[in-house]
CSV table of C-alpha atoms in Angstrom, one decimal:
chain,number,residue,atom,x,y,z
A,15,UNK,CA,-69.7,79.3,192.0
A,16,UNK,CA,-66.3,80.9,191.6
A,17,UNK,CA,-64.3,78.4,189.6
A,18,UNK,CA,-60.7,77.6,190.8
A,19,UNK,CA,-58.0,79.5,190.9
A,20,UNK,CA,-55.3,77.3,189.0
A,21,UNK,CA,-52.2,78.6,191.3
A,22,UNK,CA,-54.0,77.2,194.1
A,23,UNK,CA,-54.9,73.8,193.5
A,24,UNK,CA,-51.3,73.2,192.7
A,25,UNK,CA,-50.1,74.3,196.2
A,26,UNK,CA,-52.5,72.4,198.0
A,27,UNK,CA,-50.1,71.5,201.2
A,28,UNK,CA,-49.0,68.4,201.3
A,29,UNK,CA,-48.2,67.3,204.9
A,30,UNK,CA,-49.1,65.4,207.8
A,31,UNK,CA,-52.3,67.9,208.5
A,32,UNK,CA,-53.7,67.5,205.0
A,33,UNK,CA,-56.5,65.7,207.2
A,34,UNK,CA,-59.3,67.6,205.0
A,35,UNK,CA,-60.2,67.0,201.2
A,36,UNK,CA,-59.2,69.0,198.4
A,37,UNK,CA,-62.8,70.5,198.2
A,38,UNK,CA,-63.0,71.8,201.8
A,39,UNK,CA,-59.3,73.1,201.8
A,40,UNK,CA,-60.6,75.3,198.8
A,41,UNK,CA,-63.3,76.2,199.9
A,42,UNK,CA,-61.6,77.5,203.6
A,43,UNK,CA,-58.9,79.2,201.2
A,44,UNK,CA,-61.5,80.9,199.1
A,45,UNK,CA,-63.7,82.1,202.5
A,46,UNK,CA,-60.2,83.4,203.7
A,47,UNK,CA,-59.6,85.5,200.3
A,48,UNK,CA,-62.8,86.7,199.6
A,49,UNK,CA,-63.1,88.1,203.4
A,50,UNK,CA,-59.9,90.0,203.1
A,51,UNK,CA,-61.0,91.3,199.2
A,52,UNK,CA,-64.4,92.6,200.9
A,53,UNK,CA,-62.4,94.1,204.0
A,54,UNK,CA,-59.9,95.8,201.8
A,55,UNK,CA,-56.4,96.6,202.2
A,56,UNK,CA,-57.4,99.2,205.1
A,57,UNK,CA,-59.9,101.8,206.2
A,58,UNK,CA,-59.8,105.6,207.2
A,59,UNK,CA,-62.1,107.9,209.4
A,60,UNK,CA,-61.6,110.8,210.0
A,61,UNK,CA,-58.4,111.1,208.9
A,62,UNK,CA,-57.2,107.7,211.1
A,63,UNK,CA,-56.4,104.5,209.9
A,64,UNK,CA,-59.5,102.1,210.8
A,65,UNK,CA,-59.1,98.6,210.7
A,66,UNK,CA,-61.2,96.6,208.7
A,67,UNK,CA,-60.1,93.0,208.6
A,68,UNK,CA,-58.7,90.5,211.6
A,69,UNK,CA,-56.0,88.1,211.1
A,70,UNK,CA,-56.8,84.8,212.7
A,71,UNK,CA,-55.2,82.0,212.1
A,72,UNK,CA,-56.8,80.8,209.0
A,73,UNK,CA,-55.0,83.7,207.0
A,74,UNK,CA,-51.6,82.1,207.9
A,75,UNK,CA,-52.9,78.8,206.9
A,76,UNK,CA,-54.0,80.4,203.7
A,77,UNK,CA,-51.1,81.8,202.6
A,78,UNK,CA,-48.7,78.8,203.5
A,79,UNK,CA,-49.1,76.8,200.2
A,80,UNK,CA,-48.8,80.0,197.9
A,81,UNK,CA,-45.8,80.7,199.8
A,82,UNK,CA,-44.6,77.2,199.8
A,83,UNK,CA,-44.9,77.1,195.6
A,84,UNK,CA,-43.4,80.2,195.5
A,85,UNK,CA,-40.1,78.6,197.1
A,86,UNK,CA,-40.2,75.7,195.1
A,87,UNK,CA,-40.5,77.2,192.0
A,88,UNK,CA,-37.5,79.5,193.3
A,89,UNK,CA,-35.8,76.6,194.0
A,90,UNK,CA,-35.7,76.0,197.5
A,91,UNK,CA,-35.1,72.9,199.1
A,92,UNK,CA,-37.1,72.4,202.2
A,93,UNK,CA,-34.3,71.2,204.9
A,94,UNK,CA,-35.0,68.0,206.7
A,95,UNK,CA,-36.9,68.2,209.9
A,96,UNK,CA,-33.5,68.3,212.2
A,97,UNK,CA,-32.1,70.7,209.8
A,98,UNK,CA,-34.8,72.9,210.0
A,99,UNK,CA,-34.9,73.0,213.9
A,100,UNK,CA,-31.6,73.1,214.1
A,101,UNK,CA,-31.1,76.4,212.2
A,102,UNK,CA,-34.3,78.0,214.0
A,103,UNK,CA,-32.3,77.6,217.5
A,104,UNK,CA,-29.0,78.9,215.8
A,105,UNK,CA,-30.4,81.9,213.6
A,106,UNK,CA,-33.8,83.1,216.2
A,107,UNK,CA,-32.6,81.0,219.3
A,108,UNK,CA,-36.0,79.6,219.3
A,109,UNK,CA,-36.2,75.7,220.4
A,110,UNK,CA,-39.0,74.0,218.1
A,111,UNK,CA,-40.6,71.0,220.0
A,112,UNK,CA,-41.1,68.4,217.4
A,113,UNK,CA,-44.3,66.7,219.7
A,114,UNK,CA,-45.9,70.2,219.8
A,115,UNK,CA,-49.4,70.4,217.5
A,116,UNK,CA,-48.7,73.6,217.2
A,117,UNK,CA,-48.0,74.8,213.3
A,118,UNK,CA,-46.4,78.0,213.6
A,119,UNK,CA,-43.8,79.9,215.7
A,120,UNK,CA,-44.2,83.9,216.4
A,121,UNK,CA,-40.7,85.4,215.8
A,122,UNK,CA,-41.3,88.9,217.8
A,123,UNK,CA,-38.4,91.3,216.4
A,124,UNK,CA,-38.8,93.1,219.3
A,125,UNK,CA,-38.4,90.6,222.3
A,126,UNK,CA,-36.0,87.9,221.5
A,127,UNK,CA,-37.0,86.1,224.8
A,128,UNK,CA,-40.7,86.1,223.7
A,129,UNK,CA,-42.8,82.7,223.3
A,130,UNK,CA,-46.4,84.1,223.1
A,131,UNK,CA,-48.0,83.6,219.4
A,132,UNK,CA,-50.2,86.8,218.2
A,133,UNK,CA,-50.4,87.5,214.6
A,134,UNK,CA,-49.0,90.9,213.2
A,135,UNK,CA,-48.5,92.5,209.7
A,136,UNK,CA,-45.8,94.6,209.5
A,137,UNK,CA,-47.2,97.9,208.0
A,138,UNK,CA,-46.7,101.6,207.9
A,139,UNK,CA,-50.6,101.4,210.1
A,140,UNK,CA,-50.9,104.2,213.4
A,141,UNK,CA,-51.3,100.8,215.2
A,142,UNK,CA,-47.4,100.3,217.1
A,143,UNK,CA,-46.9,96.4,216.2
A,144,UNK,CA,-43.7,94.5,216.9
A,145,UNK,CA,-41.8,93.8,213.6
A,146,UNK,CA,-43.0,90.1,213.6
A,147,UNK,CA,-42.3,87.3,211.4
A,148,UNK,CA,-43.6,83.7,211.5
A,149,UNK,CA,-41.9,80.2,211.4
A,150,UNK,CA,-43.8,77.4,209.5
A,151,UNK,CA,-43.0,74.1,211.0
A,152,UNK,CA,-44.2,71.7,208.0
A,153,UNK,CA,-43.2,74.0,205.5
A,154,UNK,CA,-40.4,74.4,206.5
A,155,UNK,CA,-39.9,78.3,206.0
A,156,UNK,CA,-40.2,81.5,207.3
A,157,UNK,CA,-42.4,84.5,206.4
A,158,UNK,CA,-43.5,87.3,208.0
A,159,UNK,CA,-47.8,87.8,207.7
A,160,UNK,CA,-49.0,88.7,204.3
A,161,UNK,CA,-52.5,89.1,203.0
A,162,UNK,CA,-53.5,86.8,200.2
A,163,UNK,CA,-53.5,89.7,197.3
A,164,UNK,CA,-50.1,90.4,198.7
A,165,UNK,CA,-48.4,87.3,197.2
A,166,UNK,CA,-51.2,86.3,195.0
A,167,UNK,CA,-52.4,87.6,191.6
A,168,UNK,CA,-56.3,87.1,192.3
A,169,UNK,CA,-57.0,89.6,189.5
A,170,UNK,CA,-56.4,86.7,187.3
A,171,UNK,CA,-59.8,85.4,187.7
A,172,UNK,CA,-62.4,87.4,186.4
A,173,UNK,CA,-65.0,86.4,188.9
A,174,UNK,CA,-63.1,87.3,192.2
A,175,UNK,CA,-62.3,90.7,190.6
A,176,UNK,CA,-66.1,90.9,190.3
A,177,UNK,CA,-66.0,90.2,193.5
A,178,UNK,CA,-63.9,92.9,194.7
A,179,UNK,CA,-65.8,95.2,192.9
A,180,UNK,CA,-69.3,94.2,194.5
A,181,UNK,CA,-67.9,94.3,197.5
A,182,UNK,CA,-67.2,98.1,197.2
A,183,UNK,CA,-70.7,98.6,195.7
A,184,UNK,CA,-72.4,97.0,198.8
A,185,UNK,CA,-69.9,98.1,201.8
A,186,UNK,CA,-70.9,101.0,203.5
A,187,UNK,CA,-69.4,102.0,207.0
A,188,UNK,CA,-70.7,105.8,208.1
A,189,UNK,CA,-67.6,107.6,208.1
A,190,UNK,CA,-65.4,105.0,206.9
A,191,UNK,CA,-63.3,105.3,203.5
A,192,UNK,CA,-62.1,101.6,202.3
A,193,UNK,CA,-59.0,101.5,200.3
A,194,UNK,CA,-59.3,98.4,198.0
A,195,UNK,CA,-56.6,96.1,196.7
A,196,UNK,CA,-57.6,96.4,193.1
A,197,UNK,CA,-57.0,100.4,193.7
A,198,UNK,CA,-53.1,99.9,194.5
A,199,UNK,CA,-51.3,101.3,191.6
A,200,UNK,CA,-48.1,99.1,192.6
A,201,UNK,CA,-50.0,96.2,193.9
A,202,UNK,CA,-47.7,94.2,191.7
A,203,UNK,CA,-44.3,95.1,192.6
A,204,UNK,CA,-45.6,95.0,196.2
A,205,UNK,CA,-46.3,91.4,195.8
A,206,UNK,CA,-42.9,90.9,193.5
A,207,UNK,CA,-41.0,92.2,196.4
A,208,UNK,CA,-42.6,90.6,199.4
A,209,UNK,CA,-42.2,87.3,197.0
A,210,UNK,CA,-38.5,88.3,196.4
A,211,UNK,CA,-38.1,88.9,200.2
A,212,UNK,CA,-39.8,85.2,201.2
A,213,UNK,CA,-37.2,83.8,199.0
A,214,UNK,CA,-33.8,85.6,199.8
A,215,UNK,CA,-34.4,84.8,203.3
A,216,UNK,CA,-35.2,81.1,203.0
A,217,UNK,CA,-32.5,80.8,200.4
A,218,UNK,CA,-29.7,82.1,202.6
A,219,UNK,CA,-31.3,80.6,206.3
A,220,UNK,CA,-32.1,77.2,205.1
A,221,UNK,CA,-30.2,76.4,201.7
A,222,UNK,CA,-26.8,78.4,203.0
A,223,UNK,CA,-27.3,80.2,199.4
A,224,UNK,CA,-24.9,83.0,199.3
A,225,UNK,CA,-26.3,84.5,196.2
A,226,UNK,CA,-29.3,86.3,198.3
A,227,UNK,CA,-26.3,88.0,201.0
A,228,UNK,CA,-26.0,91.1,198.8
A,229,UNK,CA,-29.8,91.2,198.0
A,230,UNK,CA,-30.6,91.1,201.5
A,231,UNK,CA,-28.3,93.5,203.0
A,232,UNK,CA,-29.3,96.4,200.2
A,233,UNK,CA,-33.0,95.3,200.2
A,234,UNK,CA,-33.5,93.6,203.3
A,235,UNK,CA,-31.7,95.9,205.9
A,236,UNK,CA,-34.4,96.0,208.7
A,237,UNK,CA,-34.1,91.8,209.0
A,238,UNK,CA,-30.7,91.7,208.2
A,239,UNK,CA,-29.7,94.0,211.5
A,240,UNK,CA,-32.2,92.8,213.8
A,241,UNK,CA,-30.9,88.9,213.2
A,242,UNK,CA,-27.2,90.9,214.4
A,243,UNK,CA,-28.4,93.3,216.9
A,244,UNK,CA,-31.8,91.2,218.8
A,245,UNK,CA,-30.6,87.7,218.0
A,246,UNK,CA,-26.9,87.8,217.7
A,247,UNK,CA,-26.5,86.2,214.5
A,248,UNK,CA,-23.1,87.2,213.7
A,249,UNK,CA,-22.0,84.3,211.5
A,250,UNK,CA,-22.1,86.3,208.4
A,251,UNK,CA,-20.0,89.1,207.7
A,252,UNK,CA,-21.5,91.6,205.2
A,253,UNK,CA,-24.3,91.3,208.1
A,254,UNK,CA,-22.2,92.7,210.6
A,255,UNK,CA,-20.1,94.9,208.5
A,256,UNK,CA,-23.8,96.6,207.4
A,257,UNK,CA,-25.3,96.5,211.4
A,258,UNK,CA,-21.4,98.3,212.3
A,259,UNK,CA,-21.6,100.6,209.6
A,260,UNK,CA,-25.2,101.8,210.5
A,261,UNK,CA,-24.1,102.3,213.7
A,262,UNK,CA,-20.8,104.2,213.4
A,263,UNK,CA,-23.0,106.6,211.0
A,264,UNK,CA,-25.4,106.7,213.2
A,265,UNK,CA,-24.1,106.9,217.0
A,266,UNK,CA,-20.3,107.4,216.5
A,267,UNK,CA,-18.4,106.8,219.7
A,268,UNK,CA,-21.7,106.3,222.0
A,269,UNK,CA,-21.1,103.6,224.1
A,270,UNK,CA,-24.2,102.4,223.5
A,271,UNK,CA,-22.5,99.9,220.9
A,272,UNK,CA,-21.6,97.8,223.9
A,273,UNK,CA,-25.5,96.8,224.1
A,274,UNK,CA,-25.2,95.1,220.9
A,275,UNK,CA,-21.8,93.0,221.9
A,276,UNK,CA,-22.5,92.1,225.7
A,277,UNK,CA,-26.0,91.2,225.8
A,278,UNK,CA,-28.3,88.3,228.2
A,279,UNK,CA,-29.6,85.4,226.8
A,280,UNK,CA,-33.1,84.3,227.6
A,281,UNK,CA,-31.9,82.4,230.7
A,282,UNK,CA,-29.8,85.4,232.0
A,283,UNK,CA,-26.6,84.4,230.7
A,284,UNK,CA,-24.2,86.5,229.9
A,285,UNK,CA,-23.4,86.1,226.2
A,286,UNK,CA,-20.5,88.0,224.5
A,287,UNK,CA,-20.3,88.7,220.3
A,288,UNK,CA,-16.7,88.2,219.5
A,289,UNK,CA,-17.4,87.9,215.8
A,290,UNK,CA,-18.4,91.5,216.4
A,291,UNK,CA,-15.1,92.7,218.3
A,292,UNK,CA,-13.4,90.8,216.1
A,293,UNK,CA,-15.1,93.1,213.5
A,294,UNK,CA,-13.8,96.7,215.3
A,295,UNK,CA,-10.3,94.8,215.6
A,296,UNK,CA,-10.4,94.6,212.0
A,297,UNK,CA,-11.6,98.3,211.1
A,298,UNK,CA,-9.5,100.2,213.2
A,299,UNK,CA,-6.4,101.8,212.1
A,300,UNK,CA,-4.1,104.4,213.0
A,301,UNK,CA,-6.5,107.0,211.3
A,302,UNK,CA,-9.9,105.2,212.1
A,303,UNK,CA,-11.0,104.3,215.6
A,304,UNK,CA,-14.4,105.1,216.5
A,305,UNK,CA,-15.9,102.0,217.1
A,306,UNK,CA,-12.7,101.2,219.3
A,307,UNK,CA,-13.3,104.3,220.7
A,308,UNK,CA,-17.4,103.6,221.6
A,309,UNK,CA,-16.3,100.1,223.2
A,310,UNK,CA,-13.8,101.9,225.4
A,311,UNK,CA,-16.7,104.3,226.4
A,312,UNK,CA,-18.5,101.4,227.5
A,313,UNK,CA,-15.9,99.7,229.6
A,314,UNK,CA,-16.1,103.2,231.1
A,315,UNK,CA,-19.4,103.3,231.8
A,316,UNK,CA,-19.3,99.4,233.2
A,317,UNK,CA,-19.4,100.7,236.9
A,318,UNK,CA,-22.8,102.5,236.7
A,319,UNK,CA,-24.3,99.7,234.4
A,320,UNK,CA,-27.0,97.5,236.6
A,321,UNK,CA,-27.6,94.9,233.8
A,322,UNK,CA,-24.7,92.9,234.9
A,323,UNK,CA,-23.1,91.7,238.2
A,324,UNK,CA,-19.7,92.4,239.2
A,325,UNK,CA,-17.9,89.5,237.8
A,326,UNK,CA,-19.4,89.9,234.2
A,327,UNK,CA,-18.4,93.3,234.5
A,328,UNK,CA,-14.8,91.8,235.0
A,329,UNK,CA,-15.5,89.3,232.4
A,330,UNK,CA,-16.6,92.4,230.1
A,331,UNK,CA,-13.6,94.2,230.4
A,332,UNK,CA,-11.5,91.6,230.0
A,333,UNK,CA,-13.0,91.1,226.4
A,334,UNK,CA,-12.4,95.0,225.8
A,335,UNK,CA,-9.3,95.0,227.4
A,336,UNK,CA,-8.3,92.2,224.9
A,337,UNK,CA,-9.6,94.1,222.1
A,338,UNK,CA,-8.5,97.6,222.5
A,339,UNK,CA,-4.9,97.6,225.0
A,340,UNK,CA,-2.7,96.2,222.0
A,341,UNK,CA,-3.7,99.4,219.7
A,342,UNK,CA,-2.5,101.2,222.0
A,343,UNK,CA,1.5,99.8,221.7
A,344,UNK,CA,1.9,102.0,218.7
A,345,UNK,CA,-0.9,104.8,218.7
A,346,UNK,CA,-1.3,106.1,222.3
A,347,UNK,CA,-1.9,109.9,221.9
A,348,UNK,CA,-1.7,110.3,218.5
A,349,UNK,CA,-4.7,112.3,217.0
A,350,UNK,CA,-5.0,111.6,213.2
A,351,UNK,CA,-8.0,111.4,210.4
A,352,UNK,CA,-11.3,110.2,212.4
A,353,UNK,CA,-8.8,108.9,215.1
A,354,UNK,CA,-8.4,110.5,218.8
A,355,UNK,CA,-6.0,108.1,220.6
A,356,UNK,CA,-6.1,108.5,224.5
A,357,UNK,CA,-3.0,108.8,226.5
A,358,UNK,CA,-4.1,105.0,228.0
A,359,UNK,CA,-6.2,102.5,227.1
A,360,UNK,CA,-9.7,101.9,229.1
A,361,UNK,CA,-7.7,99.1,230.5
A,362,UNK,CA,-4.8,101.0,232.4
A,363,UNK,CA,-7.3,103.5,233.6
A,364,UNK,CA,-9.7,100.6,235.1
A,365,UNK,CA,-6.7,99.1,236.7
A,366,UNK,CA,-5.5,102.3,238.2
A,367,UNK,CA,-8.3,102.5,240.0
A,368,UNK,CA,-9.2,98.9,241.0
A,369,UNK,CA,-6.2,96.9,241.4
A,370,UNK,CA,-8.7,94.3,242.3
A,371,UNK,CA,-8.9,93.4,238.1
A,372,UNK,CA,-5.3,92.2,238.0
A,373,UNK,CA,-6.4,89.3,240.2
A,374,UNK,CA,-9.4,88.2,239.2
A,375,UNK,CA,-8.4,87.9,235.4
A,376,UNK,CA,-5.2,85.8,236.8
A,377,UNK,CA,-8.0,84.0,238.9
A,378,UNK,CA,-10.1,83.3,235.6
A,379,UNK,CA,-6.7,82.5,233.8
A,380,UNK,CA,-7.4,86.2,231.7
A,381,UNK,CA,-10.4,84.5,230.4
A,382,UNK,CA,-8.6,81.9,227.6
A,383,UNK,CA,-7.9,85.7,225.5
A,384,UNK,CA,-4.4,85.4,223.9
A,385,UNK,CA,-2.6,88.1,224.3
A,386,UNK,CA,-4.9,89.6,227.5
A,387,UNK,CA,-1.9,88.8,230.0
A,388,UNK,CA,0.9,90.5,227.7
A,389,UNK,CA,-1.5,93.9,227.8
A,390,UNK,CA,-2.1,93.6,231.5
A,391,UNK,CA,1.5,93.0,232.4
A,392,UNK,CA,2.3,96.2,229.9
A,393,UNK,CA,-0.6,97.6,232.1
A,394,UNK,CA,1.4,96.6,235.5
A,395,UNK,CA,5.0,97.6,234.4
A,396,UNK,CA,3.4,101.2,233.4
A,397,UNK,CA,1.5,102.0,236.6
A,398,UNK,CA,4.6,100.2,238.5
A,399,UNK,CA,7.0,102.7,236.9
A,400,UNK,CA,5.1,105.7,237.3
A,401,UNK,CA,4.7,104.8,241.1
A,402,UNK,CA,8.5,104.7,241.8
């Protein structure tokens, strides 16, 4: 019998659903491990990737108490249970039920509005997986879907390296090349990083530790501008300034950037980031106005857009209008550094040809933007004078 694994029995959950003995909770965690050491870390034929092993629900289970000492030893401090919930809804926009059974949440990177639970690893596989990542409800944490040898020295007992090694004697698939864990020359840094990676994010989600914001946004960027970008957590501002960065180097003056500020919520709702206008606001100069420039090209390209109905399109350019109009006081036509200043803002061009906006911002008392009814009677007096 393969003796214990010392890490183990000291993160034996402790919870309300530590309804089985010590014994059998080993014994389930060592089934679990020794399955995914016999399956290997993947497979190959013919040149394809073949999958070997198939996460059920038993693997999350099995890694929630190694994750859960991981974090403690880091020193996290698990949230209370309001806490907790309350931060899920305000980070993922996910609604916990605290009456549900179930243990686990599936955070799909993908589709925000998404409630189904399927388990995903996110690898570098041919298979096309959402970017995933997993909510444990009695833990108290997040983590995305890790194989036990993934955050887990196992090599420290002798036996279940024997193990391993059997394994690979005995398995024989026509065809099929196994890759085993013990074979991955940076097995250990993998697990160091995915360990590092549990931790950062826990850290800054759930203990509002601002030591892990640097860490993350270096090591971390994927997560860092999906939570911007899918779930419109704009709270923290080396997150946006990293998601607006990518994008100006990325897409320029695409008005694409406007799908990232004006987006639906899960009931349909028209939802509007002013953390991140805010954010162009603040990075445009005289010399410097791309991003000013891509929102403009969006408020162009309102009328053709079918994702929202006439009077969020009013509401939209309002918000632009708000943003952009007072820039142009002092830099209309100029054309200096990365700047290209436009005779007229998107504003006065909208309003030239629907006069119809002037009303219905007065209507909506210009939205409670300061400021928005100084820039549309600017707006008026301009297209008034040039009229007589």
């Amino acid at each position: 019998m393969i003796k214990r694994i010392a890490i183990f029995l000291a993160v034996l959950p402790l919870n309300k659903f530590q309804s089985q003995n010590t014994a059998n909770s080993e014994s389930s965690f060592m089934s679990i491990l020794k399955s995914q050491l016999a399956a290997g870390v993947n497979g190959e034929k013919n040149e394809t990737d073949y999958p070997t092993y198939k996460f059920t629900l038993k693997d999350l289970e099995a890694i929630e108490s190694i994750i859960s000492k991981e974090l403690k030893d880091n020193g996290y401090k698990k949230p209370s249970t309001g806490e907790f919930i309350n931060r899920i809804n305000t980070v993922f926009k996910r609604i916990i039920d605290p009456k549900s059974e179930s243990r686990y949440l599936h955070i799909n990177f993908e589709d925000k509005c998404s409630k189904g639970f399927k388990l995903f690893k996110n690898s570098n596989s041919i298979d096309v997986n959402p970017y995933s990542t997993y909510v444990f409800k009695n833990g108290r944490f997040i983590s995305d879907l890790y194989s036990i040898p993934e955050v887990l020295d196992y090599t420290k007992n002798p036996e279940l390296f024997q193990f391993e090694k059997d394994a690979e004697n005995n398995n024989h698939i026509k065809d099929v090349k196994i890759y085993y864990w013990k074979d991955l020359p940076d097995l250990k840094e993998i697990r160091k990083r995915n360990i590092k990676t549990i931790v950062a994010r826990n850290m800054y989600l759930f203990n509002d530790n601002r030591i892990y914001v640097t860490w993350l946004v270096t090591q971390d960027p994927t997560f860092v501008k999906t939570l911007v970008k899918q779930f419109g957590y704009t709270k923290e501002p080396k997150f946006n300034d990293l998601t607006m960065n990518d994008y100006l180097n990325n897409y320029q003056t695409s008005s694409d950037i406007g799908d990232v500020i004006f987006t639906k919520n899960c009931n349909g709702k028209l939802e509007i980031r002013t953390e991140l206008l805010k954010y162009i606001k603040e990075h445009t100069k005289s010399d410097e106005n791309r991003l000013l420039t891509a929102l403009e090209n969006f408020g162009y390209a309102l009328k053709d857009n079918n994702s929202f109905m006439p009077d969020e399109k009013y509401k939209i350019l309002a918000y632009i209008g708000y943003t952009v109009d007072p820039f142009y006081l002092n830099f209309a036509g100029v054309n200096l550094g990365n700047a290209v200043w436009n005779a007229e803002s998107v504003l006065y061009n909208s309003i030239v040809k629907d006069k119809n906006i002037i009303t219905v911002f007065q209507k909506n008392n210009y939205y409670g933007l300061p400021d928005l009814k100084d820039s549309l009677m600017r707006v008026q007096g301009i297209i008034e004078h040039s009229s007589e």
